[in-house]
Tab-separated table of C-alpha atoms and ligand atoms in Angstrom:
chain	number	residue	atom	x	y	z
K	960	MET	CA	159.291	120.126	136.331
K	961	HIS	CA	158.454	117.296	133.678
K	962	GLN	CA	157.503	114.174	134.414
K	963	LYS	CA	159.669	111.768	134.638
K	964	PRO	CA	162.398	113.737	135.596
K	965	ASP	CA	165.832	113.646	134.518
K	966	ALA	CA	168.756	115.340	136.300
K	967	ASP	CA	168.309	118.442	134.746
K	968	ALA	CA	164.432	118.935	135.656
K	969	MET	CA	165.340	117.718	139.023
K	970	GLY	CA	168.472	119.573	139.743
K	971	SER	CA	167.192	123.067	138.142
K	972	SER	CA	164.327	122.588	140.745
K	973	LEU	CA	166.176	121.915	143.947
K	974	GLY	CA	168.854	124.284	142.526
K	975	LEU	CA	166.020	127.378	142.712
K	976	TYR	CA	164.794	125.728	145.397
K	977	HIS	CA	167.589	126.046	147.982
K	978	PHE	CA	168.525	129.347	146.447
K	979	LEU	CA	164.565	130.375	147.371
K	980	THR	CA	164.998	129.426	150.867
K	981	GLN	CA	167.569	130.436	151.797
K	982	LEU	CA	165.709	134.351	150.833
K	983	GLY	CA	162.826	133.356	153.277
K	984	HIS	CA	160.497	132.211	150.731
K	985	ASN	CA	158.151	129.089	151.635
K	986	VAL	CA	158.911	126.465	148.600
K	987	THR	CA	157.812	123.207	147.313
K	988	VAL	CA	159.223	121.595	144.891
K	989	ILE	CA	156.748	119.151	143.376
K	990	SER	CA	157.419	116.108	140.202
K	991	PRO	CA	154.132	114.796	138.224
K	992	THR	CA	155.965	111.580	138.913
K	993	ASN	CA	158.383	109.138	140.709
K	994	TRP	CA	161.350	109.547	139.227
K	995	ALA	CA	164.661	107.371	138.656
K	996	SER	CA	166.662	106.552	142.158
K	997	PHE	CA	170.259	107.833	140.785
K	998	LEU	CA	168.627	111.393	141.668
K	999	ASN	CA	167.631	111.059	145.787
K	1000	TRP	CA	171.481	111.915	146.690
K	1001	MET	CA	169.956	115.481	145.356
K	1002	PRO	CA	169.635	117.536	148.591
K	1003	ASP	CA	166.075	117.822	149.760
K	1004	CYS	CA	165.243	115.012	146.617
K	1005	LYS	CA	162.983	113.656	149.883
K	1006	LYS	CA	161.080	116.556	150.250
K	1007	VAL	CA	159.732	116.949	146.770
K	1008	LEU	CA	156.125	115.954	146.256
K	1009	ASP	CA	155.244	113.187	143.740
K	1010	TYR	CA	152.075	114.169	142.245
K	1011	GLU	CA	150.912	110.742	141.149
K	1012	ALA	CA	151.385	109.905	145.245
K	1013	VAL	CA	150.384	112.983	147.528
K	1014	GLU	CA	148.239	114.646	144.827
K	1015	PRO	CA	145.873	116.664	147.779
K	1016	LYS	CA	149.142	117.528	149.254
K	1017	ALA	CA	150.252	118.727	145.901
K	1018	ASN	CA	147.048	120.190	144.823
K	1019	ALA	CA	146.998	122.243	148.290
K	1020	ALA	CA	150.783	123.599	147.584
K	1021	ILE	CA	149.564	124.887	144.192
K	1022	ASP	CA	146.337	126.242	145.395
K	1023	ALA	CA	148.405	128.262	147.554
K	1024	ALA	CA	151.210	128.999	145.825
K	1025	ASP	CA	151.435	132.791	144.543
K	1026	TRP	CA	154.316	131.778	142.029
K	1027	ILE	CA	154.423	128.774	140.353
K	1028	PHE	CA	158.046	128.085	138.591
K	1029	CYS	CA	157.673	125.485	135.539
K	1030	LEU	CA	161.543	123.931	134.880
K	1031	ASP	CA	162.919	122.406	132.149
K	1032	PHE	CA	159.758	122.005	130.007
K	1033	ASN	CA	157.551	124.774	128.313
K	1034	VAL	CA	154.222	122.479	127.504
K	1035	LEU	CA	151.634	121.748	130.568
K	1036	SER	CA	151.268	118.282	129.076
K	1037	ARG	CA	154.017	117.933	129.770
K	1038	THR	CA	153.047	117.212	133.998
K	1039	LYS	CA	150.630	114.674	132.969
K	1040	ARG	CA	148.023	114.642	135.611
K	1041	MET	CA	148.847	118.054	136.714
K	1042	GLU	CA	148.256	119.520	134.004
K	1043	GLU	CA	144.811	120.622	134.399
K	1044	LYS	CA	145.611	121.993	138.070
K	1045	LEU	CA	148.461	124.142	136.876
K	1046	ALA	CA	146.415	125.617	134.031
K	1047	GLN	CA	143.702	126.429	136.737
K	1048	ALA	CA	146.320	127.541	139.171
K	1049	LYS	CA	145.356	131.839	140.496
K	1050	GLY	CA	149.768	131.777	140.926
K	1051	VAL	CA	151.656	133.694	138.131
K	1052	ARG	CA	153.462	130.868	136.083
K	1053	ILE	CA	156.741	131.743	135.579
K	1054	LEU	CA	158.486	129.573	132.760
K	1055	ILE	CA	162.100	129.000	132.578
K	1056	ASP	CA	163.038	126.604	129.885
K	1057	HIS	CA	165.318	125.515	127.150
K	1058	HIS	CA	163.676	123.638	124.665
K	1059	ARG	CA	161.586	124.977	121.089
K	1060	GLU	CA	158.022	126.320	120.732
K	1061	PRO	CA	156.917	127.386	124.111
K	1062	GLN	CA	153.091	127.509	124.749
K	1063	VAL	CA	153.298	131.188	125.231
K	1064	GLU	CA	149.920	131.614	126.503
K	1065	VAL	CA	150.295	130.189	129.605
K	1066	PHE	CA	153.183	131.698	131.092
K	1067	ALA	CA	152.844	135.336	132.233
K	1068	TYR	CA	156.680	135.774	132.594
K	1069	GLY	CA	159.244	133.769	131.375
K	1070	ASN	CA	162.978	133.189	130.069
K	1071	SER	CA	162.658	130.495	127.231
K	1072	ASP	CA	166.280	130.551	125.475
K	1073	THR	CA	167.050	127.126	123.532
K	1074	GLY	CA	170.599	128.374	123.213
K	1075	LYS	CA	171.251	127.366	126.773
K	1076	SER	CA	172.826	124.190	127.782
K	1077	SER	CA	170.082	123.121	130.378
K	1078	THR	CA	167.231	124.734	132.724
K	1079	ALA	CA	170.087	124.732	135.463
K	1080	GLU	CA	172.276	126.958	133.536
K	1081	MET	CA	169.643	129.176	133.434
K	1082	VAL	CA	168.615	128.945	137.124
K	1083	TYR	CA	172.251	129.946	137.649
K	1084	ASP	CA	172.055	132.703	135.515
K	1085	PHE	CA	168.845	133.766	136.937
K	1086	ILE	CA	170.518	133.915	140.217
K	1087	LYS	CA	173.240	135.959	139.299
K	1088	ALA	CA	170.523	138.478	138.023
K	1089	THR	CA	169.170	138.741	140.980
K	1090	GLY	CA	172.699	139.961	142.716
K	1091	PHE	CA	172.330	136.919	145.495
K	1092	ASP	CA	174.842	135.123	144.124
K	1093	ASP	CA	176.521	134.766	147.411
K	1094	MET	CA	173.710	131.937	148.259
K	1095	ILE	CA	175.199	129.567	145.714
K	1096	ASN	CA	176.149	126.854	148.295
K	1097	GLU	CA	177.023	123.581	147.971
K	1098	ALA	CA	173.771	122.163	147.588
K	1099	VAL	CA	172.688	125.113	145.357
K	1100	ALA	CA	175.885	124.332	143.059
K	1101	GLU	CA	175.458	120.184	143.248
K	1102	CYS	CA	172.101	120.569	142.018
K	1103	LEU	CA	172.600	123.047	139.401
K	1104	TYR	CA	176.038	121.205	138.071
K	1105	ALA	CA	173.950	118.156	138.091
K	1106	GLY	CA	171.464	119.689	135.282
K	1107	ALA	CA	174.163	121.058	133.147
K	1108	MET	CA	176.341	118.400	133.084
K	1109	THR	CA	173.906	115.667	132.126
K	1110	ASP	CA	171.973	117.983	129.753
K	1111	THR	CA	175.303	118.363	128.085
K	1112	GLY	CA	176.099	114.979	127.861
K	1113	SER	CA	178.950	115.788	130.517
K	1114	PHE	CA	180.403	118.992	128.737
K	1115	ARG	CA	180.407	117.036	124.755
K	1116	PHE	CA	177.525	117.877	123.078
K	1117	PRO	CA	177.826	121.695	120.884
K	1118	SER	CA	175.366	122.982	123.780
K	1119	THR	CA	178.619	123.429	126.020
K	1120	THR	CA	179.588	127.466	125.384
K	1121	ALA	CA	182.191	129.001	126.684
K	1122	SER	CA	179.699	130.648	129.375
K	1123	VAL	CA	178.929	126.901	130.629
K	1124	HIS	CA	182.418	126.545	131.384
K	1125	LYS	CA	182.543	129.398	133.239
K	1126	MET	CA	179.434	129.204	135.267
K	1127	ILE	CA	180.967	125.396	136.423
K	1128	ALA	CA	184.589	127.131	137.334
K	1129	ASP	CA	182.077	130.108	139.589
K	1130	LEU	CA	180.251	126.177	140.969
K	1131	LYS	CA	184.081	124.831	142.080
K	1132	GLU	CA	185.610	128.257	143.198
K	1133	ARG	CA	182.204	127.906	145.804
K	1134	GLY	CA	183.033	124.095	146.955
K	1135	LEU	CA	181.536	122.037	144.686
K	1136	GLN	CA	183.020	118.507	144.994
K	1137	HIS	CA	181.863	117.598	140.941
K	1138	SER	CA	183.487	113.539	140.996
K	1139	ARG	CA	180.721	112.786	144.022
K	1140	VAL	CA	178.259	113.868	141.582
K	1141	HIS	CA	179.348	112.278	138.841
K	1142	GLU	CA	179.516	108.778	141.555
K	1143	GLU	CA	176.206	109.492	142.696
K	1144	LEU	CA	174.542	109.617	139.143
K	1145	PHE	CA	176.793	107.151	137.046
K	1146	ASP	CA	178.308	104.484	139.439
K	1147	ASN	CA	174.919	104.144	141.163
K	1148	PHE	CA	173.504	101.245	139.079
K	1149	LEU	CA	172.299	97.684	140.062
K	1150	GLU	CA	173.595	94.946	138.099
K	1151	ASN	CA	170.360	94.185	136.129
K	1152	ARG	CA	170.508	97.271	134.709
K	1153	PHE	CA	173.793	95.915	133.199
K	1154	ARG	CA	172.743	92.814	132.152
K	1155	PHE	CA	169.420	94.569	130.086
K	1156	ILE	CA	171.347	96.737	128.911
K	1157	GLY	CA	173.932	94.131	126.972
K	1158	HIS	CA	170.727	92.146	126.401
K	1159	VAL	CA	168.720	94.681	124.263
K	1160	LEU	CA	172.156	95.919	122.660
K	1161	LEU	CA	172.548	92.602	121.375
K	1162	ASN	CA	168.676	91.151	120.762
K	1163	ARG	CA	166.739	94.493	120.253
K	1164	MET	CA	168.520	97.205	118.196
K	1165	GLU	CA	168.422	96.937	114.335
K	1166	VAL	CA	171.154	99.279	112.558
K	1167	PHE	CA	169.638	100.593	109.027
K	1168	TYR	CA	172.929	101.442	107.519
K	1169	GLU	CA	171.310	103.214	104.112
K	1170	TYR	CA	169.626	105.694	106.094
K	1171	ASN	CA	172.461	106.038	108.818
K	1172	THR	CA	169.842	105.110	111.615
K	1173	ALA	CA	169.635	102.812	114.360
K	1174	LEU	CA	166.496	101.684	116.249
K	1175	ILE	CA	165.890	99.875	119.319
K	1176	ALA	CA	162.727	98.400	120.517
K	1177	ILE	CA	161.854	96.938	123.863
K	1178	PRO	CA	159.050	95.573	124.230
K	1179	GLN	CA	157.201	94.934	127.981
K	1180	ALA	CA	158.262	91.258	128.247
K	1181	ASP	CA	161.633	93.029	129.108
K	1182	LEU	CA	161.042	95.666	131.654
K	1183	ILE	CA	159.631	92.842	133.820
K	1184	LYS	CA	162.033	89.957	133.234
K	1185	PHE	CA	165.034	92.255	133.968
K	1186	ASN	CA	163.186	93.884	136.360
K	1187	VAL	CA	164.011	97.310	134.888
K	1188	ARG	CA	162.867	100.475	137.308
K	1189	THR	CA	162.199	104.050	136.528
K	1190	GLY	CA	166.201	105.340	134.847
K	1191	ASP	CA	167.237	102.529	134.014
K	1192	THR	CA	166.256	102.871	130.465
K	1193	GLU	CA	167.894	106.366	130.612
K	1194	GLY	CA	171.067	107.309	128.198
K	1195	LEU	CA	170.389	103.713	126.196
K	1196	VAL	CA	169.359	106.091	123.070
K	1197	ASN	CA	173.082	107.714	122.731
K	1198	TYR	CA	174.644	104.107	122.419
K	1199	PRO	CA	173.849	103.671	118.621
K	1200	LEU	CA	175.306	107.103	118.394
K	1201	SER	CA	178.734	105.618	118.710
K	1202	ILE	CA	178.423	103.223	115.778
K	1203	GLN	CA	180.503	104.600	112.516
K	1204	GLY	CA	178.125	106.757	110.082
K	1205	ILE	CA	175.256	106.623	112.511
K	1206	LYS	CA	173.175	110.072	112.333
K	1207	LEU	CA	170.354	109.264	113.650
K	1208	ALA	CA	169.137	107.324	117.328
K	1209	ALA	CA	165.778	105.833	118.203
K	1210	ILE	CA	164.233	104.215	121.342
K	1211	ILE	CA	161.148	102.451	121.770
K	1212	ILE	CA	159.743	101.281	125.099
K	1213	ASP	CA	156.237	99.586	125.398
K	1214	ARG	CA	155.541	101.143	128.891
K	1215	GLY	CA	152.481	99.562	128.610
K	1216	GLU	CA	150.136	102.482	129.303
K	1217	GLU	CA	151.713	103.728	125.988
K	1218	ARG	CA	154.774	103.610	123.918
K	1219	LYS	CA	157.506	106.391	124.736
K	1220	SER	CA	160.155	107.041	122.190
K	1221	SER	CA	163.285	109.270	122.189
K	1222	PHE	CA	165.345	110.497	119.351
K	1223	ARG	CA	168.957	111.208	119.480
K	1224	SER	CA	170.397	113.211	116.161
K	1225	LYS	CA	174.022	114.242	114.992
K	1226	GLY	CA	174.739	117.486	112.963
K	1227	GLY	CA	171.890	118.866	110.975
K	1228	PHE	CA	168.632	116.646	111.159
K	1229	ASP	CA	166.118	117.967	113.706
K	1230	VAL	CA	164.894	115.385	115.583
K	1231	ASN	CA	162.349	117.842	117.499
K	1232	THR	CA	160.409	117.866	114.073
K	1233	PHE	CA	160.710	114.436	113.694
K	1234	ALA	CA	159.007	114.440	116.656
K	1235	ARG	CA	156.017	116.709	116.177
K	1236	LYS	CA	155.107	115.469	113.066
K	1237	TYR	CA	154.956	111.627	113.816
K	1238	PHE	CA	155.006	110.570	117.861
K	1239	ASN	CA	153.263	113.748	119.233
K	1240	GLY	CA	156.501	114.680	120.783
K	1241	GLY	CA	159.003	117.638	120.513
K	1242	GLY	CA	161.794	118.502	122.724
K	1243	HIS	CA	165.208	120.230	121.042
K	1244	PHE	CA	166.823	119.981	117.784
K	1245	ASN	CA	169.299	116.992	118.690
K	1246	ALA	CA	167.155	115.325	121.412
K	1247	ALA	CA	163.361	114.861	121.697
K	1248	GLY	CA	160.468	112.571	122.460
K	1249	GLY	CA	157.400	111.443	121.822
K	1250	PHE	CA	155.342	108.812	122.412
K	1251	SER	CA	152.328	106.605	120.536
K	1252	LYS	CA	149.182	104.857	121.561
K	1253	GLU	CA	149.603	102.181	119.227
K	1254	PRO	CA	150.828	98.569	119.950
K	1255	LEU	CA	154.630	98.441	119.240
K	1256	ASP	CA	154.431	96.790	116.241
K	1257	GLU	CA	152.763	99.537	114.743
K	1258	VAL	CA	154.916	101.809	116.266
K	1259	ILE	CA	157.748	100.301	114.719
K	1260	VAL	CA	156.492	99.792	111.344
K	1261	LYS	CA	155.720	104.116	111.407
K	1262	PHE	CA	159.002	104.715	112.612
K	1263	LYS	CA	160.633	103.089	109.477
K	1264	ALA	CA	157.783	104.504	107.179
K	1265	ALA	CA	159.077	108.122	108.760
K	1266	MET	CA	163.250	106.917	108.655
K	1267	LYS	CA	162.090	106.379	104.748
K	1268	GLU	CA	160.213	109.539	104.519
K	1269	ASN	CA	163.543	111.132	105.495
K	1270	ALA	CA	165.692	109.321	103.321
K	1271	ASP	CA	166.697	112.331	101.732
K	1272	GLN	CA	167.883	113.945	104.188
K	1273	LEU	CA	169.675	110.749	106.398
K	1274	SER	CA	170.992	109.347	103.354
K	1275	SER	CA	172.738	112.062	102.290
K	1276	TYR	CA	174.733	112.719	105.807
K	1277	LYS	CA	177.983	113.493	104.965
K	1278	PHE	CA	180.683	112.811	107.864
Y	1874	5GP	P1	164.402	112.148	126.052
Y	1874	5GP	O1	164.441	111.121	124.895
Y	1874	5GP	O2	165.219	111.844	127.204
Y	1874	5GP	O3	163.036	111.993	127.486
Y	1874	5GP	O4	163.746	113.792	126.036
Y	1874	5GP	C1	164.780	114.308	124.870
Y	1874	5GP	C2	164.487	115.579	125.261
Y	1874	5GP	O5	162.772	115.917	124.425
Y	1874	5GP	C3	164.213	115.976	126.835
Y	1874	5GP	O6	164.866	117.524	126.900
Y	1874	5GP	C4	162.633	116.209	127.107
Y	1874	5GP	O7	162.228	117.150	127.332
Y	1874	5GP	C5	161.916	116.723	125.235
Y	1874	5GP	N1	161.071	114.940	125.030
Y	1874	5GP	C6	161.295	114.171	125.832
Y	1874	5GP	N2	159.797	113.485	125.989
Y	1874	5GP	C7	159.155	114.526	125.145
Y	1874	5GP	C8	157.086	114.679	124.788
Y	1874	5GP	O8	156.719	113.732	124.429
Y	1874	5GP	N3	156.833	115.352	124.569
Y	1874	5GP	C9	157.837	116.823	124.282
Y	1874	5GP	N4	157.224	118.050	123.588
Y	1874	5GP	N5	159.042	116.760	124.419
Y	1874	5GP	C10	159.294	115.887	125.123
Y	1875	MN	MN1	166.863	119.929	130.423
């Protein structure tokens, strides 16, 4: 899965894990980095190896692997320090992913489909195609539901096809307790996270109505002051999109080693291209991210310049 996994990266990986182990395979799930604590409820999440914490053990698993499933990312650089190890691995690399522009040459097999809501949906399709769908038990169902539900913004983004709803209906028939998943993911935060969100929306958000754009820029001192943990900033970028007229929302967070950015758009503005062009990143048409090595002030200046460069598209947006 990709670094700092979200619920789709973790859910698709653990969903596949719970399927493959039932078939007698010896499976190790590896995350390139740590992850948000709101994912810890997922069945067997405690068994996932954090590459940065247990590198030798994870390397041994990669060396021993016949098959390496790469889930919810499509360029090896999204695995940070694991990149080199993955590139050299003897095991067959298989891609299952829904992002744009895959690094095709590094995968032996794969399914790369930007029309899919989530990697979790693709793992579901994969399991169905094997004919062993009776192995979709509660654990598989919960993991895959978490991935599909979060990547579709709780079934509201245009990627929410009829197939997604059919999949959820099938998971429900197999015992899925969907309310539990929502509570685990959304009702499990500490007070400091809400205080932090309040502070950020009040003091760190700029709205550029001329460009139908909003930017949130967070200095590292805020993260320290509010004791912000991995995952606490997840979803923050979506808030400005609820402001009338806003078509592009951006967040830039100073994480110390780099300035991490996230972009979200509504309608016809392509943030995948935007993230690639200005922020060393990529992703989907309406949700993408990237990073910069320059100081936060410079990244903010760069963002504003990029916004102005795209003024034609951003300003002419019709609702
Ligand atoms: P988020 O903003 O939630 O971190 O990511 C939004 C989407 O863009 C996700 O699908 C994620 O995989 C992708 N993404 C985020 N950051 C990067 C990046 O630095 N490089 C690439 N290629 N994709 C990214
Ligand atoms: Mn995904």
